[in-house]
């Protein structure tokens, strides 16, 4: 995975209304880092995610499309059967470490966490005051994601459209 340096990568739902993918981070990060991010919900920038090896690379936004195209070109030169075999062996190794049961438990807990009294209040707030109010209440005390100061948010002009224009 390649992201822009100013990407915000995290699991804000780990604070309220979900638990689905947090366990998956254990396959990429240390136990201490997974617990830190899943318990606090704190995000990583693209640079931090690359340093922690949650993603492969972080590049300046202006270079993102070109870098993705470079990697796609490299992969296109490798026989499809070879790519399939490599993906299969890596995926099987993760499967042997309990990936499927982690995904299953994540889905179950996610459903349960959406029905706690706190989560139902989150839903009521979203229904009566709007999603923005619910998210502000969830993330405001932590000053991150949409509630972060401008210098800690992704640049809103960093948009890639389906036609490839930026």
Short mmCIF file of C-alpha atoms in Angstrom, two decimals, residues 12-151:
data_model
loop_
_atom_site.label_atom_id
_atom_site.label_comp_id
_atom_site.label_asym_id
_atom_site.label_seq_id
_atom_site.Cartn_x
_atom_site.Cartn_y
_atom_site.Cartn_z
CA UNK A 12 -11.58 6.32 15.03
CA UNK A 13 -14.44 3.84 15.43
CA UNK A 14 -12.36 2.05 18.06
CA UNK A 15 -13.47 4.81 20.45
CA UNK A 16 -17.11 4.38 19.62
CA UNK A 17 -19.25 2.19 17.41
CA UNK A 18 -17.03 -0.61 16.25
CA UNK A 19 -14.16 -3.03 16.56
CA UNK A 20 -13.96 -4.55 13.11
CA UNK A 21 -10.42 -4.06 11.77
CA UNK A 22 -8.38 -3.21 14.86
CA UNK A 23 -7.34 -6.81 15.40
CA UNK A 24 -6.03 -6.93 11.85
CA UNK A 25 -3.33 -4.41 12.71
CA UNK A 26 -1.58 -7.09 14.77
CA UNK A 27 -0.48 -8.69 11.52
CA UNK A 28 1.41 -5.50 10.64
CA UNK A 29 2.37 -3.81 13.94
CA UNK A 30 3.72 -4.88 17.31
CA UNK A 31 1.30 -5.84 20.08
CA UNK A 32 2.15 -2.64 21.96
CA UNK A 33 1.43 -0.45 18.92
CA UNK A 34 -1.81 -2.29 18.13
CA UNK A 35 -3.07 -1.86 21.67
CA UNK A 36 -2.01 1.79 21.68
CA UNK A 37 -3.88 2.64 18.48
CA UNK A 38 -6.90 0.43 19.15
CA UNK A 39 -7.38 1.67 22.72
CA UNK A 40 -6.76 5.35 21.98
CA UNK A 41 -8.06 5.47 18.41
CA UNK A 42 -5.12 7.75 17.61
CA UNK A 43 -4.28 8.05 13.91
CA UNK A 44 -1.00 7.84 12.08
CA UNK A 45 0.09 10.06 9.23
CA UNK A 46 1.16 8.39 6.01
CA UNK A 47 4.79 8.91 7.05
CA UNK A 48 4.22 7.35 10.49
CA UNK A 49 2.32 4.43 8.95
CA UNK A 50 5.22 3.76 6.57
CA UNK A 51 7.78 3.99 9.38
CA UNK A 52 5.72 1.50 11.43
CA UNK A 53 5.35 -0.71 8.33
CA UNK A 54 1.56 -0.53 8.37
CA UNK A 55 1.88 0.58 4.74
CA UNK A 56 4.73 0.17 2.27
CA UNK A 57 5.50 3.77 1.36
CA UNK A 58 4.45 7.34 1.95
CA UNK A 59 5.15 9.82 -0.83
CA UNK A 60 4.27 13.47 -1.40
CA UNK A 61 0.73 13.71 -2.76
CA UNK A 62 2.00 15.20 -6.00
CA UNK A 63 4.00 11.97 -6.57
CA UNK A 64 1.32 9.51 -5.48
CA UNK A 65 -0.23 8.68 -8.86
CA UNK A 66 3.17 8.37 -10.54
CA UNK A 67 4.53 6.11 -7.79
CA UNK A 68 1.49 3.85 -7.95
CA UNK A 69 1.90 3.66 -11.74
CA UNK A 70 5.59 2.73 -11.32
CA UNK A 71 4.71 -0.16 -9.00
CA UNK A 72 1.88 -1.29 -11.28
CA UNK A 73 4.30 -1.31 -14.22
CA UNK A 74 6.79 -3.41 -12.24
CA UNK A 75 4.09 -5.89 -11.25
CA UNK A 76 2.79 -6.08 -14.82
CA UNK A 77 6.21 -7.41 -15.90
CA UNK A 78 5.93 -10.42 -13.57
CA UNK A 79 4.03 -13.47 -14.86
CA UNK A 80 0.53 -13.63 -13.40
CA UNK A 81 1.08 -17.21 -12.23
CA UNK A 82 4.09 -16.05 -10.22
CA UNK A 83 2.15 -13.21 -8.61
CA UNK A 84 -0.70 -15.59 -7.76
CA UNK A 85 1.68 -18.11 -6.19
CA UNK A 86 3.40 -15.43 -4.10
CA UNK A 87 0.11 -13.99 -2.93
CA UNK A 88 -1.22 -17.46 -2.09
CA UNK A 89 1.78 -18.45 0.03
CA UNK A 90 1.80 -15.16 1.95
CA UNK A 91 -1.95 -15.24 2.50
CA UNK A 92 -1.76 -18.86 3.64
CA UNK A 93 0.94 -17.99 6.17
CA UNK A 94 -1.33 -15.29 7.61
CA UNK A 95 -4.24 -17.72 7.57
CA UNK A 96 -2.12 -20.15 9.60
CA UNK A 97 -1.62 -17.37 12.17
CA UNK A 98 -5.38 -17.05 12.67
CA UNK A 99 -6.34 -14.35 10.19
CA UNK A 100 -9.79 -15.80 9.46
CA UNK A 101 -10.75 -16.18 13.11
CA UNK A 102 -9.51 -12.63 13.81
CA UNK A 103 -11.66 -11.32 10.96
CA UNK A 104 -14.64 -13.33 12.19
CA UNK A 105 -14.31 -12.10 15.77
CA UNK A 106 -13.85 -8.54 14.52
CA UNK A 107 -17.16 -8.72 12.69
CA UNK A 108 -18.96 -10.18 15.70
CA UNK A 109 -17.54 -7.58 18.09
CA UNK A 110 -18.26 -4.82 15.59
CA UNK A 111 -21.93 -5.80 15.59
CA UNK A 112 -22.03 -5.97 19.37
CA UNK A 113 -20.26 -2.62 19.79
CA UNK A 114 -22.87 -0.94 17.58
CA UNK A 115 -25.56 -1.91 20.08
CA UNK A 116 -24.10 -0.78 23.41
CA UNK A 117 -25.83 2.08 25.25
CA UNK A 118 -23.00 4.43 24.24
CA UNK A 119 -23.22 3.37 20.59
CA UNK A 120 -26.99 3.78 20.56
CA UNK A 121 -26.50 7.31 21.93
CA UNK A 122 -23.97 7.92 19.12
CA UNK A 123 -26.64 6.83 16.61
CA UNK A 124 -29.30 9.02 18.27
CA UNK A 125 -26.96 12.01 18.10
CA UNK A 126 -26.28 11.31 14.42
CA UNK A 127 -30.02 11.02 13.72
CA UNK A 128 -31.11 14.08 15.66
CA UNK A 129 -28.14 16.43 15.32
CA UNK A 130 -26.37 15.01 12.28
CA UNK A 131 -23.35 12.81 11.71
CA UNK A 132 -21.01 15.78 12.08
CA UNK A 133 -22.23 16.35 15.66
CA UNK A 134 -21.77 12.68 16.54
CA UNK A 135 -18.24 12.63 15.11
CA UNK A 136 -17.39 15.92 16.83
CA UNK A 137 -18.51 14.44 20.15
CA UNK A 138 -16.46 11.28 19.53
CA UNK A 139 -13.24 12.87 18.22
CA UNK A 140 -13.38 16.39 19.67
CA UNK A 141 -11.85 15.55 23.06
CA UNK A 142 -8.89 13.96 21.28
CA UNK A 143 -8.35 16.70 18.68
CA UNK A 144 -7.80 14.34 15.77
CA UNK A 145 -9.38 13.15 12.52
CA UNK A 146 -11.93 15.78 11.46
CA UNK A 147 -11.42 17.61 14.76
CA UNK A 148 -7.66 18.01 14.33
CA UNK A 149 -6.11 21.42 13.78
CA UNK A 150 -5.65 22.17 10.06
CA UNK A 151 -1.93 21.38 10.10
#
